[in-house]
Amino acid sequence: MPPRHRTCSAEELFHTVEYLHALPFPQQEERAGHRWGGPGHHLVVLVESQDFWEDRATELVEEAEQGVEADRTALAELLTRRWGAPAAMDLNPLQDSDGTGTGTYADAGFGFDAEEPEPIGFLSGVTSEVWVWRPDGSDRWVGLAVGQADPEWPLQLLAAFGESSTLPG
């Protein structure tokens, strides 16, 4: 069975990112389908592969990875045209030896003496890298990541939005 993606064109994904970038952050944690957020952040699943509970064959996983990566690359090209080249943020220093995102910015040497704020906290538990744009004239950052919470779960293209003050450097 080929991976099933909950996806649309790169242009439609781009419009979703633009919409969420402008959307006010919620005052409290909230969830609506594939989108959730709270004070200072939004997260959305833009693309999702099949899960791998029944079959984790190498070919299926590779095909799903290629599909989600292709969606990220196409969207990243549009975001780069709009906001310039992204910076790659390495989340490995925030991960414990078990791969969970339970470290702190201070532990990782990022110069912050605090636990990582959302959405970085969530992202550090599902991926090791986020491509980050800092749109001119905005006090927010926009990030794209391919993540997977567990090997049996779907691969996801995630868009994250946060306050600029939550990023190191």
PDB file of N, CA, C and O in Angstrom, residues 1-5 47-52 55-72 146-148 151 153-157:
ATOM      1  N   MET A   1       0.849  -1.182   0.000  1.00  0.00           N
ATOM      2  CA  MET A   1       0.000   0.000   0.000  1.00  0.00           C
ATOM      3  C   MET A   1       0.889   1.238   0.000  1.00  0.00           C
ATOM      4  O   MET A   1       1.726   1.390   0.878  1.00  0.00           O
ATOM      5  N   PRO A   2       0.734   2.136  -0.970  1.00  0.00           N
ATOM      6  CA  PRO A   2       1.582   3.336  -1.009  1.00  0.00           C
ATOM      7  C   PRO A   2       1.231   4.284   0.129  1.00  0.00           C
ATOM      8  O   PRO A   2       0.124   4.272   0.644  1.00  0.00           O
ATOM      9  N   PRO A   3       2.211   5.104   0.543  1.00  0.00           N
ATOM     10  CA  PRO A   3       1.923   6.058   1.609  1.00  0.00           C
ATOM     11  C   PRO A   3       0.778   6.978   1.218  1.00  0.00           C
ATOM     12  O   PRO A   3       0.679   7.399   0.078  1.00  0.00           O
ATOM     13  N   ARG A   4      -0.087   7.239   2.147  1.00  0.00           N
ATOM     14  CA  ARG A   4      -1.160   8.185   1.880  1.00  0.00           C
ATOM     15  C   ARG A   4      -0.784   9.494   2.567  1.00  0.00           C
ATOM     16  O   ARG A   4      -0.496   9.521   3.747  1.00  0.00           O
ATOM     17  N   HIS A   5      -0.741  10.523   1.812  1.00  0.00           N
ATOM     18  CA  HIS A   5      -0.384  11.828   2.342  1.00  0.00           C
ATOM     19  C   HIS A   5      -1.627  12.687   2.452  1.00  0.00           C
ATOM     20  O   HIS A   5      -2.452  12.710   1.564  1.00  0.00           O
ATOM     21  N   VAL A  47       1.539  17.827   6.330  1.00  0.00           N
ATOM     22  CA  VAL A  47       1.548  16.606   5.524  1.00  0.00           C
ATOM     23  C   VAL A  47       1.794  15.445   6.470  1.00  0.00           C
ATOM     24  O   VAL A  47       2.581  15.561   7.412  1.00  0.00           O
ATOM     25  N   GLU A  48       1.111  14.346   6.204  1.00  0.00           N
ATOM     26  CA  GLU A  48       1.277  13.171   7.055  1.00  0.00           C
ATOM     27  C   GLU A  48       1.278  11.913   6.200  1.00  0.00           C
ATOM     28  O   GLU A  48       0.413  11.747   5.343  1.00  0.00           O
ATOM     29  N   SER A  49       2.252  11.037   6.441  1.00  0.00           N
ATOM     30  CA  SER A  49       2.301   9.767   5.724  1.00  0.00           C
ATOM     31  C   SER A  49       1.374   8.768   6.410  1.00  0.00           C
ATOM     32  O   SER A  49       0.761   9.078   7.431  1.00  0.00           O
ATOM     33  N   GLN A  50       1.334   7.594   5.878  1.00  0.00           N
ATOM     34  CA  GLN A  50       0.634   6.501   6.552  1.00  0.00           C
ATOM     35  C   GLN A  50       1.366   6.183   7.848  1.00  0.00           C
ATOM     36  O   GLN A  50       2.517   6.589   8.036  1.00  0.00           O
ATOM     37  N   ASP A  51       0.728   5.454   8.743  1.00  0.00           N
ATOM     38  CA  ASP A  51       1.458   4.959   9.909  1.00  0.00           C
ATOM     39  C   ASP A  51       2.109   3.627   9.530  1.00  0.00           C
ATOM     40  O   ASP A  51       1.882   3.097   8.446  1.00  0.00           O
ATOM     41  N   PHE A  52       2.931   3.119  10.420  1.00  0.00           N
ATOM     42  CA  PHE A  52       3.693   1.908  10.118  1.00  0.00           C
ATOM     43  C   PHE A  52       3.450   0.816  11.149  1.00  0.00           C
ATOM     44  O   PHE A  52       4.318  -0.009  11.418  1.00  0.00           O
ATOM     45  N   ASP A  55       2.993  -2.501   8.870  1.00  0.00           N
ATOM     46  CA  ASP A  55       4.080  -2.833   7.961  1.00  0.00           C
ATOM     47  C   ASP A  55       5.137  -1.742   8.010  1.00  0.00           C
ATOM     48  O   ASP A  55       4.877  -0.597   7.649  1.00  0.00           O
ATOM     49  N   ARG A  56       6.313  -2.095   8.470  1.00  0.00           N
ATOM     50  CA  ARG A  56       7.426  -1.144   8.539  1.00  0.00           C
ATOM     51  C   ARG A  56       8.517  -1.545   7.543  1.00  0.00           C
ATOM     52  O   ARG A  56       9.712  -1.369   7.782  1.00  0.00           O
ATOM     53  N   ALA A  57       8.103  -2.051   6.406  1.00  0.00           N
ATOM     54  CA  ALA A  57       9.058  -2.452   5.372  1.00  0.00           C
ATOM     55  C   ALA A  57       9.902  -1.250   4.950  1.00  0.00           C
ATOM     56  O   ALA A  57       9.402  -0.132   4.829  1.00  0.00           O
ATOM     57  N   THR A  58      11.177  -1.497   4.724  1.00  0.00           N
ATOM     58  CA  THR A  58      12.113  -0.441   4.364  1.00  0.00           C
ATOM     59  C   THR A  58      11.629   0.370   3.176  1.00  0.00           C
ATOM     60  O   THR A  58      11.715   1.604   3.176  1.00  0.00           O
ATOM     61  N   GLU A  59      11.077  -0.314   2.158  1.00  0.00           N
ATOM     62  CA  GLU A  59      10.612   0.413   0.962  1.00  0.00           C
ATOM     63  C   GLU A  59       9.484   1.374   1.293  1.00  0.00           C
ATOM     64  O   GLU A  59       9.424   2.481   0.756  1.00  0.00           O
ATOM     65  N   LEU A  60       8.564   0.947   2.158  1.00  0.00           N
ATOM     66  CA  LEU A  60       7.438   1.818   2.540  1.00  0.00           C
ATOM     67  C   LEU A  60       7.927   3.048   3.291  1.00  0.00           C
ATOM     68  O   LEU A  60       7.470   4.168   3.036  1.00  0.00           O
ATOM     69  N   VAL A  61       8.831   2.827   4.221  1.00  0.00           N
ATOM     70  CA  VAL A  61       9.346   3.943   5.012  1.00  0.00           C
ATOM     71  C   VAL A  61      10.121   4.910   4.119  1.00  0.00           C
ATOM     72  O   VAL A  61       9.931   6.124   4.199  1.00  0.00           O
ATOM     73  N   GLU A  62      10.972   4.376   3.249  1.00  0.00           N
ATOM     74  CA  GLU A  62      11.748   5.240   2.351  1.00  0.00           C
ATOM     75  C   GLU A  62      10.842   6.030   1.415  1.00  0.00           C
ATOM     76  O   GLU A  62      11.083   7.221   1.176  1.00  0.00           O
ATOM     77  N   GLU A  63       9.810   5.391   0.889  1.00  0.00           N
ATOM     78  CA  GLU A  63       8.876   6.092   0.006  1.00  0.00           C
ATOM     79  C   GLU A  63       8.153   7.213   0.751  1.00  0.00           C
ATOM     80  O   GLU A  63       7.990   8.319   0.237  1.00  0.00           O
ATOM     81  N   ALA A  64       7.756   6.939   1.984  1.00  0.00           N
ATOM     82  CA  ALA A  64       7.092   7.963   2.795  1.00  0.00           C
ATOM     83  C   ALA A  64       8.051   9.109   3.109  1.00  0.00           C
ATOM     84  O   ALA A  64       7.676  10.287   3.016  1.00  0.00           O
ATOM     85  N   GLU A  65       9.289   8.774   3.479  1.00  0.00           N
ATOM     86  CA  GLU A  65      10.290   9.809   3.763  1.00  0.00           C
ATOM     87  C   GLU A  65      10.523  10.693   2.548  1.00  0.00           C
ATOM     88  O   GLU A  65      10.576  11.918   2.664  1.00  0.00           O
ATOM     89  N   GLN A  66      10.656  10.073   1.379  1.00  0.00           N
ATOM     90  CA  GLN A  66      10.884  10.843   0.157  1.00  0.00           C
ATOM     91  C   GLN A  66       9.708  11.760  -0.158  1.00  0.00           C
ATOM     92  O   GLN A  66       9.900  12.909  -0.558  1.00  0.00           O
ATOM     93  N   GLY A  67       8.490  11.270   0.043  1.00  0.00           N
ATOM     94  CA  GLY A  67       7.308  12.093  -0.224  1.00  0.00           C
ATOM     95  C   GLY A  67       7.213  13.286   0.698  1.00  0.00           C
ATOM     96  O   GLY A  67       6.968  14.421   0.252  1.00  0.00           O
ATOM     97  N   VAL A  68       7.414  13.073   1.994  1.00  0.00           N
ATOM     98  CA  VAL A  68       7.326  14.167   2.961  1.00  0.00           C
ATOM     99  C   VAL A  68       8.479  15.153   2.750  1.00  0.00           C
ATOM    100  O   VAL A  68       8.292  16.371   2.811  1.00  0.00           O
ATOM    101  N   GLU A  69       9.670  14.637   2.484  1.00  0.00           N
ATOM    102  CA  GLU A  69      10.815  15.525   2.214  1.00  0.00           C
ATOM    103  C   GLU A  69      10.587  16.358   0.953  1.00  0.00           C
ATOM    104  O   GLU A  69      10.944  17.537   0.913  1.00  0.00           O
ATOM    105  N   ALA A  70       9.995  15.759  -0.070  1.00  0.00           N
ATOM    106  CA  ALA A  70       9.709  16.509  -1.306  1.00  0.00           C
ATOM    107  C   ALA A  70       8.716  17.639  -1.024  1.00  0.00           C
ATOM    108  O   ALA A  70       8.866  18.749  -1.545  1.00  0.00           O
ATOM    109  N   ASP A  71       7.718  17.365  -0.194  1.00  0.00           N
ATOM    110  CA  ASP A  71       6.756  18.407   0.181  1.00  0.00           C
ATOM    111  C   ASP A  71       7.452  19.523   0.953  1.00  0.00           C
ATOM    112  O   ASP A  71       7.192  20.714   0.725  1.00  0.00           O
ATOM    113  N   ARG A  72       8.371  19.156   1.878  1.00  0.00           N
ATOM    114  CA  ARG A  72       9.085  20.180   2.641  1.00  0.00           C
ATOM    115  C   ARG A  72       9.961  21.021   1.712  1.00  0.00           C
ATOM    116  O   ARG A  72       9.991  22.249   1.825  1.00  0.00           O
ATOM    117  N   VAL A 146      10.552  17.874   9.539  1.00  0.00           N
ATOM    118  CA  VAL A 146       9.988  16.548   9.301  1.00  0.00           C
ATOM    119  C   VAL A 146      10.221  15.778  10.584  1.00  0.00           C
ATOM    120  O   VAL A 146      11.357  15.674  11.060  1.00  0.00           O
ATOM    121  N   GLY A 147       9.144  15.279  11.163  1.00  0.00           N
ATOM    122  CA  GLY A 147       9.261  14.589  12.435  1.00  0.00           C
ATOM    123  C   GLY A 147       8.466  13.310  12.486  1.00  0.00           C
ATOM    124  O   GLY A 147       7.572  13.073  11.665  1.00  0.00           O
ATOM    125  N   GLN A 148       8.813  12.503  13.476  1.00  0.00           N
ATOM    126  CA  GLN A 148       8.111  11.246  13.712  1.00  0.00           C
ATOM    127  C   GLN A 148       8.246  10.947  15.205  1.00  0.00           C
ATOM    128  O   GLN A 148       9.354  10.819  15.719  1.00  0.00           O
ATOM    129  N   PRO A 151       8.701   5.127  15.683  1.00  0.00           N
ATOM    130  CA  PRO A 151       8.868   4.472  14.383  1.00  0.00           C
ATOM    131  C   PRO A 151       7.580   3.910  13.763  1.00  0.00           C
ATOM    132  O   PRO A 151       7.505   3.782  12.546  1.00  0.00           O
ATOM    133  N   TRP A 153       4.624   5.394  14.008  1.00  0.00           N
ATOM    134  CA  TRP A 153       3.726   6.512  13.737  1.00  0.00           C
ATOM    135  C   TRP A 153       4.029   7.131  12.384  1.00  0.00           C
ATOM    136  O   TRP A 153       5.090   6.925  11.813  1.00  0.00           O
ATOM    137  N   PRO A 154       3.119   7.936  11.863  1.00  0.00           N
ATOM    138  CA  PRO A 154       3.348   8.585  10.564  1.00  0.00           C
ATOM    139  C   PRO A 154       4.514   9.567  10.620  1.00  0.00           C
ATOM    140  O   PRO A 154       4.803  10.152  11.667  1.00  0.00           O
ATOM    141  N   LEU A 155       5.141   9.763   9.484  1.00  0.00           N
ATOM    142  CA  LEU A 155       6.070  10.865   9.307  1.00  0.00           C
ATOM    143  C   LEU A 155       5.224  12.112   9.070  1.00  0.00           C
ATOM    144  O   LEU A 155       4.181  12.038   8.411  1.00  0.00           O
ATOM    145  N   GLN A 156       5.660  13.244   9.597  1.00  0.00           N
ATOM    146  CA  GLN A 156       4.870  14.466   9.471  1.00  0.00           C
ATOM    147  C   GLN A 156       5.747  15.634   9.039  1.00  0.00           C
ATOM    148  O   GLN A 156       6.877  15.778   9.504  1.00  0.00           O
ATOM    149  N   LEU A 157       5.191  16.446   8.156  1.00  0.00           N
ATOM    150  CA  LEU A 157       5.777  17.751   7.860  1.00  0.00           C
ATOM    151  C   LEU A 157       5.070  18.732   8.782  1.00  0.00           C
ATOM    152  O   LEU A 157       3.850  18.904   8.704  1.00  0.00           O
TER     153      LEU A 157
END
